[in-house]
Coordinates of C-alpha atoms and ligand atoms in Angstrom, one line a residue:
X1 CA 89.0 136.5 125.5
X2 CA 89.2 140.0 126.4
X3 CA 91.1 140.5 123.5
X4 CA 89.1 139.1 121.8
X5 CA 86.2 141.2 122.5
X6 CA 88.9 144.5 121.9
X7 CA 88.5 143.4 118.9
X8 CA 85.4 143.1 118.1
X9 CA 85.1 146.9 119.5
X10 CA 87.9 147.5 117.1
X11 CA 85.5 146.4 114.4
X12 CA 82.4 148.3 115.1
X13 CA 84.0 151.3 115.6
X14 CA 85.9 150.6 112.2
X15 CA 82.0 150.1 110.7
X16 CA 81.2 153.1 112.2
X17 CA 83.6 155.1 110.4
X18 CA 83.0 153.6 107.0
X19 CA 79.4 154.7 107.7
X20 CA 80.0 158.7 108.4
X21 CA 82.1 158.8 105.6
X22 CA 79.4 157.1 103.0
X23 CA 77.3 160.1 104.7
X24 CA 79.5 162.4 103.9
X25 CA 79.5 161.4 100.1
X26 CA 75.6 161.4 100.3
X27 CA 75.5 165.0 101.5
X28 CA 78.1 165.9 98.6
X29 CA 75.5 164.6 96.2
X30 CA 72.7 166.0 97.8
X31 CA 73.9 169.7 98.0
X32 CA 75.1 170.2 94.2
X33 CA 73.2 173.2 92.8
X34 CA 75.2 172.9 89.5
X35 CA 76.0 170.1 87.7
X36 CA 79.4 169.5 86.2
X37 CA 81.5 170.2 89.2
X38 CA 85.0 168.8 89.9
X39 CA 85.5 166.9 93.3
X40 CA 88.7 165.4 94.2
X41 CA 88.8 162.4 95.7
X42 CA 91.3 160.7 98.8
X43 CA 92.9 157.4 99.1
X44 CA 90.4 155.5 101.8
X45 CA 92.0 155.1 105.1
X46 CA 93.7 151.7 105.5
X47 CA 93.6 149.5 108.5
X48 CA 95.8 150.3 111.4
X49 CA 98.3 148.0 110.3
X50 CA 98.6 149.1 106.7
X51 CA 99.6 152.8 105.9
X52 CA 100.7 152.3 102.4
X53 CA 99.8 150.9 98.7
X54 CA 100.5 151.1 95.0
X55 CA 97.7 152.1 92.7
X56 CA 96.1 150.2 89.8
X57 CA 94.2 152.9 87.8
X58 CA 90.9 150.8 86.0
X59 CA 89.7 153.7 84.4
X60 CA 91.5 156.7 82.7
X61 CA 91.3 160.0 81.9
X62 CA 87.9 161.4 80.0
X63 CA 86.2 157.7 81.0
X64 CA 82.7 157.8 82.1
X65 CA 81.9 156.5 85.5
X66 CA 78.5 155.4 87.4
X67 CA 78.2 155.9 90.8
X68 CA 79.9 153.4 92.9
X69 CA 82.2 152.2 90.0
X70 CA 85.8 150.8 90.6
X71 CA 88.2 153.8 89.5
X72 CA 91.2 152.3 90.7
X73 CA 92.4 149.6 93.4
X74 CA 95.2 149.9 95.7
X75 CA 97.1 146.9 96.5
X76 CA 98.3 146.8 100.1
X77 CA 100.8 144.5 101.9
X78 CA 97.7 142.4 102.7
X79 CA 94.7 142.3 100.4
X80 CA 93.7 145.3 97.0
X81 CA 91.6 147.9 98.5
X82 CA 89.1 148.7 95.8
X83 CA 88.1 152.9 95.5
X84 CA 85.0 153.7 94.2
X85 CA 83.9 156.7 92.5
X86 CA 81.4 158.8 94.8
X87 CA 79.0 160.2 92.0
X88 CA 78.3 159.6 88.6
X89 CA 80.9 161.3 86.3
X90 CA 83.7 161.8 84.1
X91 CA 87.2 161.5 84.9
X92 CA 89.1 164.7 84.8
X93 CA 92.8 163.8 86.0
X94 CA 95.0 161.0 87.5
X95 CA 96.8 162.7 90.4
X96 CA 99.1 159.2 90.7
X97 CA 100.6 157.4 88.0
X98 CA 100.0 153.9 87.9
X99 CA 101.7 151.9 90.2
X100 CA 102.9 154.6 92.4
X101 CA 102.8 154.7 95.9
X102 CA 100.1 156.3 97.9
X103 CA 99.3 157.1 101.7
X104 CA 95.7 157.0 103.1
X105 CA 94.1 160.2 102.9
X106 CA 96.4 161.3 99.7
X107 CA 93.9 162.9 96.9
X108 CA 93.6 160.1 93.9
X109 CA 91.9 161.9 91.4
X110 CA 89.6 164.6 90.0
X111 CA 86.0 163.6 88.9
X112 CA 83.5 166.0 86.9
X113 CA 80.8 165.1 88.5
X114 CA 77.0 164.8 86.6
X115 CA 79.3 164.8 83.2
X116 CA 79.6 162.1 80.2
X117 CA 82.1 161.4 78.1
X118 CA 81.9 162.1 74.6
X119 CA 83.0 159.0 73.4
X120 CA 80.6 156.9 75.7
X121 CA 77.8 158.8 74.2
X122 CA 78.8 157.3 70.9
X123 CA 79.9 154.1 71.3
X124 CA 76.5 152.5 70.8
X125 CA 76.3 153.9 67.6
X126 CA 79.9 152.5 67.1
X127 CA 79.2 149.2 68.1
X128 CA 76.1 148.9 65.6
X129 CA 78.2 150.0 62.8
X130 CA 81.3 147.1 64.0
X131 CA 78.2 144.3 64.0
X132 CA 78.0 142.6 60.5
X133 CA 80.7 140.3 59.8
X134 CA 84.0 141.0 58.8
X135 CA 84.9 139.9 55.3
X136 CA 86.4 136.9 54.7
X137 CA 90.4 137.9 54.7
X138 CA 90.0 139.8 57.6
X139 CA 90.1 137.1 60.1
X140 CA 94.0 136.8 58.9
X141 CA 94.8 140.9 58.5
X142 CA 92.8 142.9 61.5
X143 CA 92.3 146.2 60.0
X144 CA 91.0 148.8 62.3
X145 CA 87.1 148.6 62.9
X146 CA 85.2 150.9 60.4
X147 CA 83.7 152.5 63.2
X148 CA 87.1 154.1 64.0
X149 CA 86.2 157.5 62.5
X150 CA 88.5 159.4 64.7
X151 CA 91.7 161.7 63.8
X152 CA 94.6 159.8 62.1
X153 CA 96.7 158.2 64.4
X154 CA 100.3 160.0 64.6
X155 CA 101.7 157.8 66.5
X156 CA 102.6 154.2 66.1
X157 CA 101.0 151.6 68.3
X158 CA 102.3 149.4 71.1
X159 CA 104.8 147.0 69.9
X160 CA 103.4 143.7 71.5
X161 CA 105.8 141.5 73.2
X162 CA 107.9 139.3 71.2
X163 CA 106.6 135.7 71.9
X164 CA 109.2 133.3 73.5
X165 CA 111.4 136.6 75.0
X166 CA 111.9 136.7 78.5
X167 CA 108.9 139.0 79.7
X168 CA 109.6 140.9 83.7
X169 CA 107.0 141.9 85.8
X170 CA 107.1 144.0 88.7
X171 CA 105.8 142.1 91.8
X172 CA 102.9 143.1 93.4
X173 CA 102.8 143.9 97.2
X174 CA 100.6 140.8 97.9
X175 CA 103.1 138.6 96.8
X176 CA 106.4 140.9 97.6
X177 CA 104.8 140.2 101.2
X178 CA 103.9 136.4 100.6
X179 CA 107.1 136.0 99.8
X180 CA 108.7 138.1 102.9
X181 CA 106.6 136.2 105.0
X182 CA 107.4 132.7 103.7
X183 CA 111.1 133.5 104.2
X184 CA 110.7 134.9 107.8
X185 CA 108.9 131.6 108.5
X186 CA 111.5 129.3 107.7
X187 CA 114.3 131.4 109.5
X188 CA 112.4 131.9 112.8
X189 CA 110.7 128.5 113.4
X190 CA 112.4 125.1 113.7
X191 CA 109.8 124.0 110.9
X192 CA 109.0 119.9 111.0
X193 CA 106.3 118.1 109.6
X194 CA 104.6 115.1 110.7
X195 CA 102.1 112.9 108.6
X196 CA 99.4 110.8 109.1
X197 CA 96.3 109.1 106.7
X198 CA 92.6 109.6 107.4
X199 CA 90.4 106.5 106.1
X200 CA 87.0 109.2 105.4
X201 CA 84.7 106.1 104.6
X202 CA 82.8 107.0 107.7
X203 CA 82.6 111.0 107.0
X204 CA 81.8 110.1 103.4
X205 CA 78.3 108.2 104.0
X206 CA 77.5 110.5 106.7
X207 CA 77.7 113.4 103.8
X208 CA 76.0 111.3 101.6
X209 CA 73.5 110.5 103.7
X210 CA 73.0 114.2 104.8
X211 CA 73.9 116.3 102.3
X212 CA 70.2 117.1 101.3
X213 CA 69.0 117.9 104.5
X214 CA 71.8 120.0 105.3
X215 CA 71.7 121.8 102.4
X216 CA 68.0 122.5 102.8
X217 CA 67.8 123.2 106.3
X218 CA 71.0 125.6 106.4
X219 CA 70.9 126.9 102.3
X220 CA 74.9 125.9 102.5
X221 CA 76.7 122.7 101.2
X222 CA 78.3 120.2 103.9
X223 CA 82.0 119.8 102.7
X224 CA 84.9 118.0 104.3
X225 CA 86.4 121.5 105.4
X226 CA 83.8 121.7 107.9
X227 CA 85.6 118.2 109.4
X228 CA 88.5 118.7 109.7
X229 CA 88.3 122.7 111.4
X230 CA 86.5 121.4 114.2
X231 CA 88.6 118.1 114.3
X232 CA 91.1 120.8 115.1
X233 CA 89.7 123.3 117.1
X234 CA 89.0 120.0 119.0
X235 CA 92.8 119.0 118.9
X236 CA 94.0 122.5 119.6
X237 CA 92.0 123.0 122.9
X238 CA 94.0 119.7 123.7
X239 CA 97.3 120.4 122.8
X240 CA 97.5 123.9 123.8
X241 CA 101.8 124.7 122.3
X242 CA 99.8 123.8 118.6
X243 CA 97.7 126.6 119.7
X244 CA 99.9 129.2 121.3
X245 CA 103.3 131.2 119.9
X246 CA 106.7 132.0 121.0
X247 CA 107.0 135.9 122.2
X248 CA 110.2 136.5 120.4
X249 CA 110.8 139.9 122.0
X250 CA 109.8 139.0 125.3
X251 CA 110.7 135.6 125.4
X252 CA 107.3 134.3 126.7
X253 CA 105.1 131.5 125.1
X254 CA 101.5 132.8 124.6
X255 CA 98.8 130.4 125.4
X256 CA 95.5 131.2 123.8
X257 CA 92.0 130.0 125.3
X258 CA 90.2 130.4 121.8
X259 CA 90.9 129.1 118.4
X260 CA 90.7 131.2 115.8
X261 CA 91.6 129.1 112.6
X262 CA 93.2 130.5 108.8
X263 CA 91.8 128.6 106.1
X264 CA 94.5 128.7 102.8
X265 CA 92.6 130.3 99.6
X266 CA 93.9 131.0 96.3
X267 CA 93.2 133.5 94.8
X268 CA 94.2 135.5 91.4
X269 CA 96.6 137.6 93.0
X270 CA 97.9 135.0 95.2
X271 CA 97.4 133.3 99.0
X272 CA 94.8 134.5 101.7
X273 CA 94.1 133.4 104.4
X274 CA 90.9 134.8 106.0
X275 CA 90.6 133.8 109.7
X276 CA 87.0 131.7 111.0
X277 CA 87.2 132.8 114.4
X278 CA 86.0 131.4 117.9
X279 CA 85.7 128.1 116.1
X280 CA 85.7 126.1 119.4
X281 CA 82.1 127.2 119.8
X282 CA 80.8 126.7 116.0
X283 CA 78.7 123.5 114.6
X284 CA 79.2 122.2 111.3
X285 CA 76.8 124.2 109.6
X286 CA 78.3 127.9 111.6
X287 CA 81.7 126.6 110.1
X288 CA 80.3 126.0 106.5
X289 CA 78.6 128.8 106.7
X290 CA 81.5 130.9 107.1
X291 CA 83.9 129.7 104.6
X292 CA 81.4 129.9 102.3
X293 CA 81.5 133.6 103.0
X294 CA 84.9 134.5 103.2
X295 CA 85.7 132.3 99.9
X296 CA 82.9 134.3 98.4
X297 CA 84.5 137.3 99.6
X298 CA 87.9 136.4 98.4
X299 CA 86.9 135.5 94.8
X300 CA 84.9 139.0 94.6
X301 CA 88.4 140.7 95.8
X302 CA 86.5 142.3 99.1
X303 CA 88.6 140.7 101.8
X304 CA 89.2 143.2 104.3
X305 CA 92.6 143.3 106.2
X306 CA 90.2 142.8 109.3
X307 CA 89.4 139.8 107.8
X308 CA 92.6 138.0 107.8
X309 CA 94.6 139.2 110.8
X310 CA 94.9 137.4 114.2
X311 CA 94.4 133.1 113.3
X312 CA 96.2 131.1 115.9
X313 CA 96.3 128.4 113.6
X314 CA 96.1 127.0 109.5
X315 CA 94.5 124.8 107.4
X316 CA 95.7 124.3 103.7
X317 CA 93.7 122.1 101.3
X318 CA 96.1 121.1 98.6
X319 CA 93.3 118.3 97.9
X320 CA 91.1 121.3 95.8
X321 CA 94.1 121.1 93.4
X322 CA 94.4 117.2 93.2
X323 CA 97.7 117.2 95.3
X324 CA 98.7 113.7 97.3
X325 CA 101.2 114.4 99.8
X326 CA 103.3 118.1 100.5
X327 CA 104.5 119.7 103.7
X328 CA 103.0 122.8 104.2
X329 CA 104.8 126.3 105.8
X330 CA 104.0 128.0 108.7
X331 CA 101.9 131.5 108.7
X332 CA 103.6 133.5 111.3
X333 CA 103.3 134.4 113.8
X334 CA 101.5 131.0 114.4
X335 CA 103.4 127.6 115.5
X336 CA 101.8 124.7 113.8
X337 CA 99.7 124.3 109.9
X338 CA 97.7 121.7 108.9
X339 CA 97.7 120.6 105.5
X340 CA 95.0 118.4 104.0
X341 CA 95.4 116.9 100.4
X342 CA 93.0 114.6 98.0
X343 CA 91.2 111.8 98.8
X344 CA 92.1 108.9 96.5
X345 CA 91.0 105.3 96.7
X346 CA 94.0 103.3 97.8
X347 CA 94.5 99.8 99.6
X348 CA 95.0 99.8 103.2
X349 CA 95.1 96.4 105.4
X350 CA 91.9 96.1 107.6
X351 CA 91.8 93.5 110.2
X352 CA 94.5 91.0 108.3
X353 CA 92.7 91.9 105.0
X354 CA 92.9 94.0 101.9
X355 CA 90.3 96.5 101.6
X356 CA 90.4 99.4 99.0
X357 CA 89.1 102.0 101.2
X358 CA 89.1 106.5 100.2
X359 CA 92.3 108.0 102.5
X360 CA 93.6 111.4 102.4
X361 CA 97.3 112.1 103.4
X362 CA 97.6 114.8 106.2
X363 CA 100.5 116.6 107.4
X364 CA 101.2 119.1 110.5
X365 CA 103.9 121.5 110.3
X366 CA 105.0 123.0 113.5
X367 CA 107.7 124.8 115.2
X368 CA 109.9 122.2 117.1
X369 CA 110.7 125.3 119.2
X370 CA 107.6 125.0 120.8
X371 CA 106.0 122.2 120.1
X372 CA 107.7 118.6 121.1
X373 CA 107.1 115.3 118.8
X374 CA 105.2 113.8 121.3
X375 CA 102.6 117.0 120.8
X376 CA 102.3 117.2 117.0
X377 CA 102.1 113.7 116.5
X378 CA 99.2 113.2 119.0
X379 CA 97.9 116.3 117.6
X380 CA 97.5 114.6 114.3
X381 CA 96.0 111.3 115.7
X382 CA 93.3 113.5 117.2
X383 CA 92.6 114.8 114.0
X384 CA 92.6 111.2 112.3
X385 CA 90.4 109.7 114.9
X386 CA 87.5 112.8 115.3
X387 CA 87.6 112.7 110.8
X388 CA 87.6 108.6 110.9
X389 CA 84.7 108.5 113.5
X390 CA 83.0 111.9 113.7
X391 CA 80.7 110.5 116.8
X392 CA 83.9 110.9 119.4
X393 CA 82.7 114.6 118.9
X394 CA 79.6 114.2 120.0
X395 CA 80.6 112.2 123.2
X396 CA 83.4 114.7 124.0
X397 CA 86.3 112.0 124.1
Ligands
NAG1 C1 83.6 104.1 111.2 O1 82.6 104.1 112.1 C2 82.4 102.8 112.7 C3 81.2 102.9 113.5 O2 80.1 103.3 112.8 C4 83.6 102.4 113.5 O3 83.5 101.2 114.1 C5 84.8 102.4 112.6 O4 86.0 102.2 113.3 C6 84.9 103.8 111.9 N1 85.9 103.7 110.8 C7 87.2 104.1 111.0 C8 88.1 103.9 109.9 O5 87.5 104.6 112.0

């Protein structure tokens, strides 16, 4: 808990800082006599545990920029931090090449500030002039626009890639680190995976039944995700190995009196997995309301590192993607994963007879190191029975 709140005090003070340093831009802006003067601007600083990345430049040299427009985004070990520009402007000079290395602090690039770029001033012009239809052969033979009323080109253009050739790309840092991770996984933990089947008939109707209300009374909709986090925040605060994680250097097992769950989300550039924390204390409609704002946060790229460091335990929904059955791998340095899949109709025996009835496979992985059998499969029946009748919840059984 104390760390906990360390934490937290970690976080304002972080907030703090990003604040002084939006002043400082403001003053910047505020105390320019003459227009048309070059600034340079830094690499951001990182969080603590990040002191590196490699920069994608989204604009170039002699492009116009607004204030607060992406220039470039630097993809760290963990998420891409984006860099805005501080002032309306043109850009004068890259100071890194594109996918270079760079430090926090290091100067990125120069902006003339209060400028605009020749060419942006005519584009509109351009783009009136490219409007009416092409003629007929042109679909076949692109010929550059009319518009294009600059110098001959003297140098020939891009070759694009030969279709069917083998075609290498250079990793990026997210998923050099994925895979880094994945690896150091499976070489520390004595991984097993345990399954089980959830019958969600009852979870099901309540959603159906409730589903309006909820989403009128809390503006959020009620999903299964919601279920199945606090069936096992539930599950971890009684089965605390699930919950804790072998000290390798010490040689201790740390027990945690919290739960702080990673919830798997795909994104473009590959896995996150932002952290709900002090789940133990959140309703449905706190935990909804959450993921709804990190996967919002994830899709818009503005995942902070803050964001996803510190779970003690994950959830990975294969079900979004239509997957059955799979055995999911640990995120270190946590001992156990849950992975949930799709919910398809199937027959199951109830009481001596058939009944076609929706079930969704689930699966724990967990480090045998820590965890016995006895553990992750009890574990998992907690799960099963909270999900199959949500109303041991409410009696605390
Ligand atoms: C669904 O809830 C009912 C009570 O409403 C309970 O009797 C039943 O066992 C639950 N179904 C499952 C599959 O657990």
């Amino acid at each position: 808990m104390q760390l906990y709140f360390l934490y937290l005090l970690y976080f304002i003070c972080r907030k703090c800082e990003a604040r002084s340093s939006i002043f400082q831009i403001r003053y910047f802006k505020t105390s320019v006599a003459c227009r048309n003067e070059v600034i340079t601007v830094k690499t951001p600083a990182f969080a603590e545990s990040v002191t590196e990345g490699d920069v994608r430049w989204e604009k170039a040299v002699g492009d116009s920029v607004k204030e607060d427009e992406v220039v470039c985004e630097i993809e760290t070990d963990k998420t891409s931090v984006q860099v805005p520009s501080p002032a309306a402007g043109v850009i004068e000079e890259l100071l890194v090449p594109d996918g270079e290395k760079v430090e926090g602090g290091q100067a990125l690039f120069k902006l003339r500030k209060g400028a605009v770029a020749a060419q942006a001033a005519e584009a509109p012009a351009a783009a009136v002039v490219a409007a009416p239809p092409p003629p007929h052969d042109a679909a076949t033979t692109p010929s550059p626009a009319p518009s294009a009323v600059g110098p001959i080109p003297t140098t020939m253009p891009p070759v694009p890639p030969v279709p069917g050739a083998a075609i290498f790309v250079k990793m990026n840092r997210m998923r050099l680190r994925i895979a880094q991770r994945l690896k150091e996984a499976q070489n520390t933990c004595a991984m097993l995976t345990t399954f089980n089947e959830v019958d969600m008939s009852n979870i099901s109707e309540l959603r159906k039944a409730y589903k309006d209300a909820f989403l009128k009374k809390h503006n959020i909709k009620l999903g299964f995700m919601s279920a199945f986090v606090k069936a096992s925040a539930y599950a971890l605060m009684e089965q605390p190995a699930v919950n804790g994680v072998i000290d390798d250097t010490t040689k201790e097992i740390v027990y945690r009196d919290y739960v702080d769950i990673s919830v798997a989300v795909a994104t473009p550039k590959g896995l996150v997995v932002p952290v709900i924390r002090g789940v133990e204390g959140m309703n449905f409609a706190d935990i909804e309301k959450t993921i709804n704002e990190l996967g919002e946060k994830a899709r818009k790229n503005e995942l902070a590192v803050e964001d996803m460091d510190g779970g003690t335990f994950t959830i990975s929904n294969g079900g979004v993607f239509g997957s059955m059955f799979g055995t999911p791998i640990i995120n270190p340095p946590q001992s156990a994963i849950l992975g949930m899949h799709g919910i398809f109709e199937r027959p199951v025996a109830i009481e001596g007879k058939v009944e076609i009835r929706p079930m969704m496979y689930v699966a724990l992985t967990y480090d045998h190191r820590l965890i016995d059998g006895r553990e992750a499969v009890t574990f998992l029946r907690k799960i099963k029975t909270v999900v199959e009748d949500p109303r041991v919840l409410l009696l605390d059984m």
